[in-house]
C-alpha positions as YAML, in Angstrom:
chain: A
units: angstrom
residues:
- id: 1
  name: ALA
  ca: [-5.88, 10.33, 64.40]
- id: 2
  name: ARG
  ca: [-8.25, 7.66, 63.05]
- id: 3
  name: ILE
  ca: [-9.63, 7.95, 59.62]
- id: 4
  name: GLU
  ca: [-13.45, 7.62, 59.89]
- id: 5
  name: HIS
  ca: [-14.56, 9.18, 56.59]
- id: 6
  name: ALA
  ca: [-16.24, 5.96, 55.48]
- id: 7
  name: ARG
  ca: [-18.82, 6.29, 58.25]
- id: 8
  name: TYR
  ca: [-20.00, 9.47, 56.49]
- id: 9
  name: LEU
  ca: [-20.61, 7.93, 53.15]
- id: 10
  name: THR
  ca: [-24.18, 7.58, 52.05]
- id: 11
  name: VAL
  ca: [-25.80, 4.71, 50.06]
- id: 12
  name: HIS
  ca: [-25.63, 6.95, 46.99]
- id: 13
  name: ASP
  ca: [-21.90, 7.41, 47.53]
- id: 14
  name: LEU
  ca: [-21.20, 3.78, 47.92]
- id: 15
  name: ALA
  ca: [-23.31, 3.06, 44.84]
- id: 16
  name: ALA
  ca: [-21.31, 5.67, 42.76]
- id: 17
  name: MET
  ca: [-18.09, 3.90, 44.04]
- id: 18
  name: MET
  ca: [-19.34, 0.51, 42.96]
- id: 19
  name: ALA
  ca: [-20.44, 1.73, 39.58]
- id: 20
  name: MET
  ca: [-17.09, 3.15, 38.77]
- id: 21
  name: GLN
  ca: [-15.48, -0.10, 39.78]
- id: 22
  name: TYR
  ca: [-17.78, -2.06, 37.50]
- id: 23
  name: ASP
  ca: [-17.17, 0.42, 34.70]
- id: 24
  name: ASN
  ca: [-13.41, -0.08, 35.10]
- id: 25
  name: GLN
  ca: [-13.76, -3.62, 34.55]
- id: 26
  name: GLY
  ca: [-16.00, -3.23, 31.43]
- id: 27
  name: LEU
  ca: [-19.05, -4.42, 33.43]
- id: 28
  name: ALA
  ca: [-21.01, -1.08, 33.46]
- id: 29
  name: PRO
  ca: [-24.19, -2.67, 31.99]
- id: 30
  name: LEU
  ca: [-24.27, -5.21, 34.79]
- id: 31
  name: TRP
  ca: [-24.20, -2.68, 37.50]
- id: 32
  name: ASN
  ca: [-27.73, -1.61, 36.53]
- id: 33
  name: LEU
  ca: [-29.02, -5.05, 37.59]
- id: 34
  name: VAL
  ca: [-27.07, -5.20, 40.91]
- id: 35
  name: GLU
  ca: [-28.26, -1.72, 41.84]
- id: 36
  name: ALA
  ca: [-31.78, -2.51, 41.09]
- id: 37
  name: ALA
  ca: [-31.53, -5.63, 43.14]
- id: 38
  name: LEU
  ca: [-29.96, -3.84, 46.11]
- id: 39
  name: LEU
  ca: [-32.09, -0.62, 46.17]
- id: 40
  name: ALA
  ca: [-35.29, -1.33, 44.22]
- id: 41
  name: PRO
  ca: [-35.94, -5.17, 44.03]
- id: 42
  name: GLN
  ca: [-39.50, -4.72, 42.93]
- id: 43
  name: ALA
  ca: [-38.48, -2.56, 39.94]
- id: 44
  name: HIS
  ca: [-37.86, -3.93, 36.45]
- id: 45
  name: ALA
  ca: [-34.27, -3.50, 35.24]
- id: 46
  name: GLN
  ca: [-32.26, -4.92, 32.29]
- id: 47
  name: ALA
  ca: [-28.81, -4.85, 31.10]
- id: 48
  name: GLN
  ca: [-27.67, -4.32, 27.58]
- id: 49
  name: ALA
  ca: [-24.26, -4.98, 26.45]
- id: 50
  name: PRO
  ca: [-22.47, -2.25, 24.49]
- id: 51
  name: GLU
  ca: [-22.15, -2.56, 20.84]
- id: 52
  name: PRO
  ca: [-19.01, -4.09, 19.93]
- id: 53
  name: PRO
  ca: [-16.57, -1.90, 18.10]
- id: 54
  name: PRO
  ca: [-16.36, -2.41, 14.25]
- id: 55
  name: PRO
  ca: [-13.59, -4.65, 13.15]
- id: 56
  name: PRO
  ca: [-10.56, -2.99, 11.72]
- id: 57
  name: ALA
  ca: [-10.41, -2.43, 7.99]
- id: 58
  name: PRO
  ca: [-8.48, -5.22, 6.15]
- id: 59
  name: LEU
  ca: [-4.89, -4.13, 5.15]
- id: 60
  name: LEU
  ca: [-3.48, -4.69, 1.71]
- id: 61
  name: PHE
  ca: [0.03, -5.93, 1.58]
- id: 62
  name: ILE
  ca: [1.99, -5.74, -1.82]
- id: 63
  name: GLY
  ca: [5.29, -6.82, -3.16]
- id: 64
  name: GLY
  ca: [6.95, -7.88, -6.26]
- id: 65
  name: SER
  ca: [10.35, -8.06, -8.21]
- id: 66
  name: GLN
  ca: [11.21, -7.46, -11.94]
- id: 67
  name: GLY
  ca: [14.52, -7.84, -13.54]
- id: 68
  name: SER
  ca: [16.56, -7.98, -16.76]
- id: 69
  name: SER
  ca: [20.10, -7.52, -17.67]
- id: 70
  name: ALA
  ca: [19.32, -3.90, -18.10]
- id: 71
  name: GLY
  ca: [18.14, -3.34, -14.34]
- id: 72
  name: THR
  ca: [15.90, -4.68, -11.66]
- id: 73
  name: TYR
  ca: [13.14, -3.21, -9.41]
- id: 74
  name: SER
  ca: [11.70, -4.75, -6.23]
- id: 75
  name: TYR
  ca: [9.27, -3.31, -3.74]
- id: 76
  name: ALA
  ca: [7.19, -4.23, -0.59]
- id: 77
  name: GLY
  ca: [4.50, -2.13, 1.00]
- id: 78
  name: VAL
  ca: [1.26, -1.91, 3.07]
- id: 79
  name: ILE
  ca: [-1.81, 0.15, 2.25]
- id: 80
  name: THR
  ca: [-4.12, 1.07, 5.10]
- id: 81
  name: PRO
  ca: [-7.67, 2.16, 4.50]
- id: 82
  name: LEU
  ca: [-8.40, 5.08, 6.83]
- id: 83
  name: ASP
  ca: [-11.61, 5.43, 9.08]
- id: 84
  name: GLY
  ca: [-14.81, 4.42, 7.07]
- id: 85
  name: ALA
  ca: [-12.84, 3.22, 4.04]
- id: 86
  name: ARG
  ca: [-12.08, -0.14, 2.70]
- id: 87
  name: VAL
  ca: [-9.46, -1.66, 0.36]
- id: 88
  name: GLY
  ca: [-10.11, -0.16, -2.96]
- id: 89
  name: GLN
  ca: [-12.76, 2.34, -1.72]
- id: 90
  name: GLY
  ca: [-12.23, 5.56, 0.16]
- id: 91
  name: TRP
  ca: [-9.13, 7.23, 1.72]
- id: 92
  name: PHE
  ca: [-5.89, 5.40, 2.46]
- id: 93
  name: ARG
  ca: [-2.43, 5.59, 3.52]
- id: 94
  name: LYS
  ca: [0.62, 3.83, 2.15]
- id: 95
  name: HIS
  ca: [4.24, 2.98, 3.03]
- id: 96
  name: VAL
  ca: [6.32, 1.35, 0.33]
- id: 97
  name: ALA
  ca: [10.02, 0.43, 0.32]
- id: 98
  name: SER
  ca: [11.79, -0.21, -2.89]
- id: 99
  name: TRP
  ca: [15.14, -0.95, -4.63]
- id: 100
  name: LEU
  ca: [16.04, 0.10, -8.07]
- id: 101
  name: THR
  ca: [19.17, -0.91, -10.07]
- id: 102
  name: TYR
  ca: [20.04, -0.03, -13.73]
- id: 103
  name: ARG
  ca: [23.03, 0.66, -16.02]
- id: 104
  name: TYR
  ca: [23.80, 2.92, -18.66]
- id: 105
  name: ASP
  ca: [26.57, 4.12, -21.02]
- id: 106
  name: THR
  ca: [28.13, 7.49, -20.54]
- id: 107
  name: ASP
  ca: [31.15, 9.47, -21.41]
- id: 108
  name: ILE
  ca: [33.62, 10.95, -18.80]
- id: 109
  name: ALA
  ca: [36.32, 13.28, -20.02]
- id: 110
  name: GLY
  ca: [36.17, 11.54, -23.47]
- id: 111
  name: THR
  ca: [36.44, 8.09, -21.95]
- id: 112
  name: PRO
  ca: [33.38, 5.87, -22.57]
- id: 113
  name: LEU
  ca: [32.30, 3.76, -19.68]
- id: 114
  name: GLN
  ca: [29.21, 1.87, -18.28]
- id: 115
  name: ALA
  ca: [27.90, 3.21, -15.12]
- id: 116
  name: ARG
  ca: [25.80, 0.96, -12.85]
- id: 117
  name: ALA
  ca: [23.43, 2.46, -10.30]
- id: 118
  name: SER
  ca: [21.63, 1.18, -7.30]
- id: 119
  name: ALA
  ca: [18.94, 3.29, -5.58]
- id: 120
  name: PRO
  ca: [17.13, 2.05, -2.38]
- id: 121
  name: GLY
  ca: [14.17, 4.30, -1.30]
- id: 122
  name: PHE
  ca: [11.20, 4.54, 0.96]
- id: 123
  name: GLU
  ca: [8.00, 6.60, 0.71]
- id: 124
  name: THR
  ca: [4.77, 7.34, 2.59]
- id: 125
  name: GLY
  ca: [1.71, 9.15, 1.49]
- id: 126
  name: TRP
  ca: [-1.98, 9.28, 1.20]
- id: 127
  name: GLY
  ca: [-4.50, 8.59, -1.49]
- id: 128
  name: TYR
  ca: [-8.09, 8.05, -2.56]
- id: 129
  name: ALA
  ca: [-9.54, 5.09, -4.36]
- id: 130
  name: TRP
  ca: [-12.94, 4.42, -5.88]
- id: 131
  name: ASP
  ca: [-14.69, 1.34, -7.16]
- id: 132
  name: THR
  ca: [-17.67, 1.32, -9.40]
- id: 133
  name: GLU
  ca: [-19.39, -1.48, -11.35]
- id: 134
  name: ARG
  ca: [-17.11, -0.78, -14.25]
- id: 135
  name: PHE
  ca: [-14.47, 1.53, -13.31]
- id: 136
  name: GLN
  ca: [-11.80, 1.38, -10.64]
- id: 137
  name: GLY
  ca: [-9.05, 3.89, -9.91]
- id: 138
  name: ASP
  ca: [-6.96, 5.60, -7.33]
- id: 139
  name: VAL
  ca: [-4.92, 9.03, -6.97]
- id: 140
  name: SER
  ca: [-2.11, 9.32, -4.31]
- id: 141
  name: LEU
  ca: [0.73, 11.60, -3.39]
- id: 142
  name: ALA
  ca: [3.77, 10.40, -1.44]
- id: 143
  name: LEU
  ca: [6.89, 11.80, 0.13]
- id: 144
  name: GLY
  ca: [10.00, 9.85, 0.15]
- id: 145
  name: VAL
  ca: [13.78, 9.73, 0.20]
- id: 146
  name: ARG
  ca: [15.98, 7.75, -2.30]
- id: 147
  name: HIS
  ca: [19.69, 7.26, -2.21]
- id: 148
  name: LYS
  ca: [21.44, 6.67, -5.52]
- id: 149
  name: ARG
  ca: [24.84, 5.06, -5.58]
- id: 150
  name: LEU
  ca: [26.70, 5.12, -8.83]
- id: 151
  name: ARG
  ca: [29.71, 3.00, -9.78]
- id: 152
  name: PRO
  ca: [32.43, 3.40, -10.94]
- id: 153
  name: GLU
  ca: [33.30, 6.56, -8.90]
- id: 154
  name: ALA
  ca: [34.00, 8.42, -12.09]
- id: 155
  name: ALA
  ca: [30.43, 8.29, -13.00]
- id: 156
  name: ARG
  ca: [29.49, 10.30, -9.95]
- id: 157
  name: ALA
  ca: [30.94, 13.43, -11.36]
- id: 158
  name: GLU
  ca: [27.64, 13.90, -13.33]
- id: 159
  name: GLY
  ca: [25.88, 14.86, -10.11]
- id: 160
  name: GLN
  ca: [23.32, 12.09, -9.98]
- id: 161
  name: HIS
  ca: [25.03, 10.35, -6.80]
- id: 162
  name: GLY
  ca: [23.59, 10.89, -3.44]
- id: 163
  name: THR
  ca: [20.34, 11.29, -1.49]
- id: 164
  name: HIS
  ca: [17.35, 12.89, -2.83]
- id: 165
  name: VAL
  ca: [13.93, 13.96, -1.30]
- id: 166
  name: THR
  ca: [11.08, 12.69, -3.56]
- id: 167
  name: LEU
  ca: [7.45, 13.92, -4.05]
- id: 168
  name: THR
  ca: [5.61, 11.41, -6.17]
- id: 169
  name: PRO
  ca: [2.00, 11.75, -7.53]
- id: 170
  name: GLN
  ca: [0.40, 8.61, -8.89]
- id: 171
  name: ILE
  ca: [-2.72, 7.77, -10.80]
- id: 172
  name: ALA
  ca: [-4.02, 4.35, -11.65]
- id: 173
  name: ALA
  ca: [-7.32, 3.34, -13.44]
- id: 174
  name: ARG
  ca: [-9.04, 0.36, -14.81]
- id: 175
  name: TYR
  ca: [-12.01, 0.05, -16.97]
- id: 176
  name: LEU
  ca: [-14.20, -2.96, -17.59]
- id: 177
  name: VAL
  ca: [-14.92, -2.88, -21.37]
- id: 178
  name: THR
  ca: [-16.89, -6.08, -21.31]
- id: 179
  name: PRO
  ca: [-17.42, -8.72, -18.46]
- id: 180
  name: ARG
  ca: [-14.44, -10.52, -19.89]
- id: 181
  name: TRP
  ca: [-12.10, -7.68, -21.25]
- id: 182
  name: ASP
  ca: [-10.66, -4.67, -19.48]
- id: 183
  name: VAL
  ca: [-7.96, -1.97, -20.00]
- id: 184
  name: ASP
  ca: [-5.96, -0.28, -17.26]
- id: 185
  name: GLY
  ca: [-3.17, 2.17, -16.93]
- id: 186
  name: LEU
  ca: [-0.82, 3.66, -14.31]
- id: 187
  name: ALA
  ca: [1.41, 6.79, -14.42]
- id: 188
  name: SER
  ca: [3.67, 8.32, -11.81]
- id: 189
  name: TYR
  ca: [6.30, 11.14, -11.55]
- id: 190
  name: SER
  ca: [8.96, 11.45, -8.98]
- id: 191
  name: ALA
  ca: [10.18, 15.01, -8.40]
- id: 192
  name: GLY
  ca: [13.62, 14.94, -6.86]
- id: 193
  name: THR
  ca: [15.10, 12.12, -8.90]
- id: 194
  name: HIS
  ca: [13.08, 13.46, -11.99]
- id: 195
  name: SER
  ca: [12.04, 9.93, -12.95]
- id: 196
  name: SER
  ca: [8.82, 8.63, -14.32]
- id: 197
  name: PHE
  ca: [6.83, 5.41, -14.86]
- id: 198
  name: VAL
  ca: [4.10, 4.58, -17.20]
- id: 199
  name: ARG
  ca: [2.22, 1.38, -17.84]
- id: 200
  name: ALA
  ca: [-0.66, 0.36, -20.23]
- id: 201
  name: ARG
  ca: [-2.43, -3.02, -20.18]
- id: 202
  name: THR
  ca: [-5.23, -4.99, -21.83]
- id: 203
  name: GLY
  ca: [-6.45, -8.03, -20.12]
- id: 204
  name: LEU
  ca: [-8.81, -10.73, -20.79]
- id: 205
  name: ARG
  ca: [-10.56, -13.25, -18.52]
- id: 206
  name: PRO
  ca: [-10.83, -16.64, -20.28]
- id: 207
  name: ALA
  ca: [-14.39, -18.12, -19.71]
- id: 208
  name: ASP
  ca: [-14.91, -20.15, -16.55]
- id: 209
  name: THR
  ca: [-11.38, -19.52, -15.13]
- id: 210
  name: PRO
  ca: [-10.17, -17.07, -12.35]
- id: 211
  name: TRP
  ca: [-7.18, -16.05, -14.65]
- id: 212
  name: ARG
  ca: [-6.60, -12.64, -16.15]
- id: 213
  name: VAL
  ca: [-4.10, -12.77, -19.06]
- id: 214
  name: GLY
  ca: [-3.08, -10.02, -21.49]
- id: 215
  name: LEU
  ca: [-0.47, -7.63, -23.07]
- id: 216
  name: GLU
  ca: [1.53, -4.94, -21.31]
- id: 217
  name: GLY
  ca: [3.75, -1.96, -22.27]
- id: 218
  name: THR
  ca: [5.73, 0.11, -19.98]
- id: 219
  name: GLN
  ca: [8.30, 2.88, -20.00]
- id: 220
  name: SER
  ca: [10.52, 3.89, -17.04]
- id: 221
  name: GLN
  ca: [12.86, 7.00, -17.39]
- id: 222
  name: GLY
  ca: [15.14, 9.09, -15.39]
- id: 223
  name: ARG
  ca: [17.79, 11.67, -16.20]
- id: 224
  name: ASP
  ca: [20.37, 8.92, -17.07]
- id: 225
  name: TYR
  ca: [18.23, 5.91, -18.16]
- id: 226
  name: ARG
  ca: [15.24, 5.08, -20.14]
- id: 227
  name: THR
  ca: [13.80, 1.62, -20.58]
- id: 228
  name: ARG
  ca: [10.78, 0.39, -22.62]
- id: 229
  name: GLN
  ca: [9.23, -2.99, -22.10]
- id: 230
  name: VAL
  ca: [6.64, -5.02, -24.05]
- id: 231
  name: GLY
  ca: [5.31, -8.40, -22.80]
- id: 232
  name: LEU
  ca: [2.66, -10.67, -21.48]
- id: 233
  name: PHE
  ca: [1.25, -10.94, -17.94]
- id: 234
  name: ALA
  ca: [-1.01, -13.61, -16.24]
- id: 235
  name: GLY
  ca: [-2.49, -13.48, -12.82]
- id: 236
  name: ARG
  ca: [-5.15, -15.09, -10.58]
- id: 237
  name: PRO
  ca: [-6.42, -14.96, -7.08]
- id: 238
  name: ALA
  ca: [-5.32, -17.71, -4.64]
- id: 239
  name: SER
  ca: [-6.76, -18.72, -1.22]
- id: 240
  name: ASN
  ca: [-6.90, -16.58, 1.90]
- id: 241
  name: GLY
  ca: [-7.07, -13.17, 0.11]
- id: 242
  name: TRP
  ca: [-3.77, -13.76, -1.88]
- id: 243
  name: PHE
  ca: [-3.33, -12.62, -5.54]
- id: 244
  name: VAL
  ca: [-0.23, -13.73, -7.62]
- id: 245
  name: GLU
  ca: [0.79, -12.37, -11.08]
- id: 246
  name: ILE
  ca: [3.79, -13.13, -13.36]
- id: 247
  name: ASN
  ca: [4.87, -11.20, -16.34]
- id: 248
  name: ALA
  ca: [7.63, -11.56, -19.04]
- id: 249
  name: GLY
  ca: [8.82, -9.84, -22.24]
- id: 250
  name: ARG
  ca: [11.54, -8.07, -23.85]
- id: 251
  name: ALA
  ca: [13.20, -4.75, -22.42]
- id: 252
  name: HIS
  ca: [14.65, -2.29, -24.63]
- id: 253
  name: PRO
  ca: [17.17, 0.09, -22.74]
- id: 254
  name: ARG
  ca: [18.21, 3.32, -24.10]
- id: 255
  name: ASP
  ca: [21.90, 2.21, -24.23]
- id: 256
  name: GLY
  ca: [21.79, -1.37, -25.19]
- id: 257
  name: LYS
  ca: [20.11, -4.21, -27.26]
- id: 258
  name: GLY
  ca: [16.86, -5.72, -26.30]
- id: 259
  name: THR
  ca: [17.04, -8.16, -23.38]
- id: 260
  name: PRO
  ca: [14.31, -10.66, -21.80]
- id: 261
  name: TYR
  ca: [12.69, -9.58, -18.50]
- id: 262
  name: VAL
  ca: [10.63, -11.56, -16.05]
- id: 263
  name: GLY
  ca: [8.77, -10.60, -12.89]
- id: 264
  name: VAL
  ca: [6.40, -11.74, -10.19]
- id: 265
  name: SER
  ca: [4.05, -9.67, -8.05]
- id: 266
  name: VAL
  ca: [1.84, -10.58, -5.23]
- id: 267
  name: SER
  ca: [-0.78, -8.91, -2.92]
- id: 268
  name: TRP
  ca: [-2.58, -10.07, 0.33]
- id: 269
  name: VAL
  ca: [-5.56, -8.60, 1.92]
- id: 270
  name: ARG
  ca: [-5.71, -9.39, 5.58]
...
């Protein structure tokens, strides 16, 4: 049998079919002009292009590494503002991969030895940031996993070896005391590994320069290690959304003499 359904289509049916085809190609506003020209040439019609979607919020990429003879810490991550937010203001999501190494002195069955630990990890979480004229800050909560490997094997008897699920709240704040002088702090605690990190800084912006320089003090601590650091830092914005910072000073591990440390960190808004 022949298919003859097309002869039963009305003008309105054909117009609806064409409107759908134009819409599929993203030309829906243009069909209003075509339809008016075909069906009502004497009428006035105009086409208005739809509003373009807002550009995606910039992402913040972060990374850095710091080390001394007592241990090292390296990290890389990305912070993504959620809908309606921007970098430094509003809700965000973060993903961070890190690698921690440290050493400590212990005693196994009456035999002293030095244990060495390496602990790669990854965490993902959400947070909220705010930015006012003089005060900046953020709070976040992240869920992650960290695998700790101890050497030599005798050190594993203490039970710290293996994979741990972590839950890490963190808070950071910065206050502008004067247009050139500010103070900031950061604190976090990781349940699962029972480790913590605290940092306090005071910074100064020399007149007519983009640099921020100052003093810092930190303490990182876990079940089997503790390191305090005191030093200097200097950072400045670079081109195309980059920010670079270096720091150096002296680290004081729980089970050893003071040792120099040096680090570098970068961030990029894109």
